[in-house]
One Martini backbone bead per residue (centre of mass of N, CA, C, O) as a GRO file, in nm:
protein
  193
    1UNK     BB    1  -1.138  12.043  16.633
    2UNK     BB    2  -1.253  12.143  16.908
    3UNK     BB    3  -1.532  12.274  17.048
    4UNK     BB    4  -1.392  12.480  17.234
    5UNK     BB    5  -1.207  12.605  17.020
    6UNK     BB    6  -1.431  12.690  16.823
    7UNK     BB    7  -1.568  12.886  17.022
    8UNK     BB    8  -1.325  13.073  17.064
    9UNK     BB    9  -1.292  13.156  16.768
   10UNK     BB   10  -1.578  13.265  16.730
   11UNK     BB   11  -1.559  13.478  16.954
   12UNK     BB   12  -1.318  13.629  16.840
   13UNK     BB   13  -1.442  13.698  16.562
   14UNK     BB   14  -1.682  13.852  16.676
   15UNK     BB   15  -1.516  14.063  16.832
   16UNK     BB   16  -1.355  14.169  16.589
   17UNK     BB   17  -1.596  14.257  16.421
   18UNK     BB   18  -1.715  14.451  16.631
   19UNK     BB   19  -1.465  14.634  16.650
   20UNK     BB   20  -1.452  14.716  16.352
   21UNK     BB   21  -1.733  14.835  16.338
   22UNK     BB   22  -1.696  15.048  16.558
   23UNK     BB   23  -1.456  15.192  16.428
   24UNK     BB   24  -1.595  15.269  16.166
   25UNK     BB   25  -1.833  15.428  16.289
   26UNK     BB   26  -1.655  15.629  16.442
   27UNK     BB   27  -1.518  15.744  16.190
   28UNK     BB   28  -1.763  15.821  16.010
   29UNK     BB   29  -1.910  16.003  16.243
   30UNK     BB   30  -1.662  16.139  16.430
   31UNK     BB   31  -1.624  16.002  16.722
   32UNK     BB   32  -1.333  15.866  16.604
   33UNK     BB   33  -1.068  16.026  16.551
   34UNK     BB   34  -0.779  16.039  16.330
   35UNK     BB   35  -0.485  16.195  16.502
   36UNK     BB   36  -0.136  16.123  16.462
   37UNK     BB   37   0.070  16.286  16.264
   38UNK     BB   38   0.107  16.053  16.040
   39UNK     BB   39   0.116  16.066  15.707
   40UNK     BB   40   0.035  16.333  15.582
   41UNK     BB   41  -0.242  16.414  15.364
   42UNK     BB   42  -0.342  16.627  15.098
   43UNK     BB   43  -0.643  16.790  14.964
   44UNK     BB   44  -0.851  16.930  14.755
   45UNK     BB   45  -1.133  17.146  14.764
   46UNK     BB   46  -1.244  17.200  14.487
   47UNK     BB   47  -1.384  17.420  14.318
   48UNK     BB   48  -1.689  17.606  14.382
   49UNK     BB   49  -1.926  17.775  14.168
   50UNK     BB   50  -2.164  18.050  14.230
   51UNK     BB   51  -2.424  18.220  14.079
   52UNK     BB   52  -2.595  18.511  14.221
   53UNK     BB   53  -2.910  18.694  14.222
   54UNK     BB   54  -2.745  18.882  14.449
   55UNK     BB   55  -2.623  19.038  14.689
   56UNK     BB   56  -2.361  19.009  14.893
   57UNK     BB   57  -2.512  19.072  15.156
   58UNK     BB   58  -2.735  18.862  15.121
   59UNK     BB   59  -2.556  18.614  15.103
   60UNK     BB   60  -2.415  18.649  15.371
   61UNK     BB   61  -2.673  18.642  15.546
   62UNK     BB   62  -2.755  18.353  15.470
   63UNK     BB   63  -2.501  18.217  15.584
   64UNK     BB   64  -2.494  18.357  15.883
   65UNK     BB   65  -2.772  18.336  16.031
   66UNK     BB   66  -2.760  18.038  16.162
   67UNK     BB   67  -2.510  18.131  16.344
   68UNK     BB   68  -2.562  18.442  16.450
   69UNK     BB   69  -2.844  18.364  16.486
   70UNK     BB   70  -3.124  18.202  16.443
   71UNK     BB   71  -3.195  17.881  16.403
   72UNK     BB   72  -3.370  17.727  16.193
   73UNK     BB   73  -3.577  17.464  16.213
   74UNK     BB   74  -3.486  17.321  15.938
   75UNK     BB   75  -3.167  17.315  16.060
   76UNK     BB   76  -3.155  17.138  16.330
   77UNK     BB   77  -3.058  16.864  16.177
   78UNK     BB   78  -2.769  17.018  16.073
   79UNK     BB   79  -2.752  17.240  16.321
   80UNK     BB   80  -2.531  17.341  16.606
   81UNK     BB   81  -2.473  17.590  16.829
   82UNK     BB   82  -2.237  17.613  17.091
   83UNK     BB   83  -2.086  17.890  17.013
   84UNK     BB   84  -2.128  18.259  17.030
   85UNK     BB   85  -2.022  18.529  16.846
   86UNK     BB   86  -1.977  18.798  16.638
   87UNK     BB   87  -1.747  18.623  16.425
   88UNK     BB   88  -1.764  18.343  16.600
   89UNK     BB   89  -1.813  17.986  16.581
   90UNK     BB   90  -1.936  17.683  16.732
   91UNK     BB   91  -2.017  17.389  16.531
   92UNK     BB   92  -2.256  17.150  16.448
   93UNK     BB   93  -2.260  16.900  16.193
   94UNK     BB   94  -2.510  16.718  16.000
   95UNK     BB   95  -2.463  16.411  15.803
   96UNK     BB   96  -2.601  16.194  15.616
   97UNK     BB   97  -2.567  15.834  15.631
   98UNK     BB   98  -2.643  15.530  15.540
   99UNK     BB   99  -2.936  15.612  15.433
  100UNK     BB  100  -2.993  15.795  15.715
  101UNK     BB  101  -2.920  15.630  15.985
  102UNK     BB  102  -2.672  15.817  15.989
  103UNK     BB  103  -2.438  16.062  16.133
  104UNK     BB  104  -2.222  16.299  16.063
  105UNK     BB  105  -1.997  16.466  16.290
  106UNK     BB  106  -1.910  16.806  16.303
  107UNK     BB  107  -1.661  17.031  16.427
  108UNK     BB  108  -1.667  17.393  16.388
  109UNK     BB  109  -1.526  17.675  16.286
  110UNK     BB  110  -1.678  18.007  16.224
  111UNK     BB  111  -1.574  18.277  16.017
  112UNK     BB  112  -1.659  18.631  15.986
  113UNK     BB  113  -1.620  18.849  15.689
  114UNK     BB  114  -1.755  19.133  15.624
  115UNK     BB  115  -1.910  19.043  15.311
  116UNK     BB  116  -1.666  18.826  15.183
  117UNK     BB  117  -1.631  18.595  15.428
  118UNK     BB  118  -1.602  18.231  15.504
  119UNK     BB  119  -1.459  18.031  15.767
  120UNK     BB  120  -1.345  17.690  15.804
  121UNK     BB  121  -1.268  17.469  16.094
  122UNK     BB  122  -1.172  17.174  16.199
  123UNK     BB  123  -1.204  16.988  16.510
  124UNK     BB  124  -1.420  16.743  16.444
  125UNK     BB  125  -1.390  16.423  16.262
  126UNK     BB  126  -1.319  16.192  16.000
  127UNK     BB  127  -1.084  16.400  15.998
  128UNK     BB  128  -0.805  16.604  16.100
  129UNK     BB  129  -0.832  16.801  15.827
  130UNK     BB  130  -1.010  17.121  15.771
  131UNK     BB  131  -1.033  17.379  15.524
  132UNK     BB  132  -1.255  17.663  15.450
  133UNK     BB  133  -1.421  17.869  15.187
  134UNK     BB  134  -1.619  18.164  15.140
  135UNK     BB  135  -1.620  18.366  14.850
  136UNK     BB  136  -1.739  18.705  14.790
  137UNK     BB  137  -1.827  18.844  14.473
  138UNK     BB  138  -1.888  19.100  14.280
  139UNK     BB  139  -2.129  19.142  14.019
  140UNK     BB  140  -2.340  19.240  13.777
  141UNK     BB  141  -2.556  18.998  13.866
  142UNK     BB  142  -2.410  18.996  14.176
  143UNK     BB  143  -2.282  18.687  14.294
  144UNK     BB  144  -1.976  18.518  14.369
  145UNK     BB  145  -1.934  18.188  14.490
  146UNK     BB  146  -1.639  18.049  14.646
  147UNK     BB  147  -1.527  17.721  14.695
  148UNK     BB  148  -1.265  17.619  14.928
  149UNK     BB  149  -1.012  17.357  15.017
  150UNK     BB  150  -0.878  17.132  15.281
  151UNK     BB  151  -0.776  16.785  15.314
  152UNK     BB  152  -0.665  16.574  15.592
  153UNK     BB  153  -0.460  16.279  15.637
  154UNK     BB  154  -0.353  15.988  15.779
  155UNK     BB  155  -0.159  15.709  15.690
  156UNK     BB  156  -0.111  15.761  15.404
  157UNK     BB  157  -0.273  15.560  15.187
  158UNK     BB  158  -0.506  15.500  15.372
  159UNK     BB  159  -0.576  15.800  15.415
  160UNK     BB  160  -0.612  15.872  15.119
  161UNK     BB  161  -0.852  15.688  15.072
  162UNK     BB  162  -1.031  15.812  15.292
  163UNK     BB  163  -1.025  16.104  15.180
  164UNK     BB  164  -1.171  16.041  14.915
  165UNK     BB  165  -1.435  15.944  15.045
  166UNK     BB  166  -1.494  16.201  15.210
  167UNK     BB  167  -1.476  16.420  14.985
  168UNK     BB  168  -1.720  16.334  14.821
  169UNK     BB  169  -1.931  16.391  15.046
  170UNK     BB  170  -1.848  16.676  15.121
  171UNK     BB  171  -1.894  16.810  14.840
  172UNK     BB  172  -2.193  16.733  14.822
  173UNK     BB  173  -2.282  16.894  15.072
  174UNK     BB  174  -2.187  17.167  14.968
  175UNK     BB  175  -2.358  17.178  14.710
  176UNK     BB  176  -2.629  17.175  14.861
  177UNK     BB  177  -2.575  17.434  15.021
  178UNK     BB  178  -2.538  17.623  14.778
  179UNK     BB  179  -2.821  17.581  14.664
  180UNK     BB  180  -2.965  17.701  14.913
  181UNK     BB  181  -2.837  17.978  14.909
  182UNK     BB  182  -2.929  18.062  14.630
  183UNK     BB  183  -3.235  18.034  14.670
  184UNK     BB  184  -3.261  18.229  14.915
  185UNK     BB  185  -3.125  18.483  14.798
  186UNK     BB  186  -3.316  18.506  14.549
  187UNK     BB  187  -3.575  18.530  14.710
  188UNK     BB  188  -3.493  18.793  14.866
  189UNK     BB  189  -3.426  18.960  14.585
  190UNK     BB  190  -3.695  18.955  14.494
  191UNK     BB  191  -3.954  19.109  14.390
  192UNK     BB  192  -4.220  19.251  14.526
  193UNK     BB  193  -4.593  19.223  14.503
   0.00000   0.00000   0.00000
């Protein structure tokens, strides 16, 4: 192979690698979503159930406050409300990935049905379809919060593989969020001294 041809092949390989890397990063971060509507496969998210020693109203307020009220400073790295209504918001959620060097960005609508339900619908993210809900039921000990959802991907088996990878991280992020909700709601419900 001539030196000129070798340089052209190396340049092409470098460009192809750069393009694949950019496409992967765009997909992972949600900047370049794939929504072609072909070969759609769905999978369930959850259920995840958390029992919380606080009233349903308190739990609902903990979930709703960062969206419907002022977003606390500690959450500004995770959440930005783009549009706010009385019972519906459009919000960006940031989830650290790749060891915290990158963030996946999702844009979702969040609908509030007081005091029993919060529904999420993906507008833009690493997959074309996600719907989720937090359902709050009163119990003798306080509140049971049940998380369930559905995640959909395109492109048949390739999309199904991608959906499994995304779902694992998605559900881990939800579990961390539910732990935070439980801790804050129980802190608010604790008797004052």
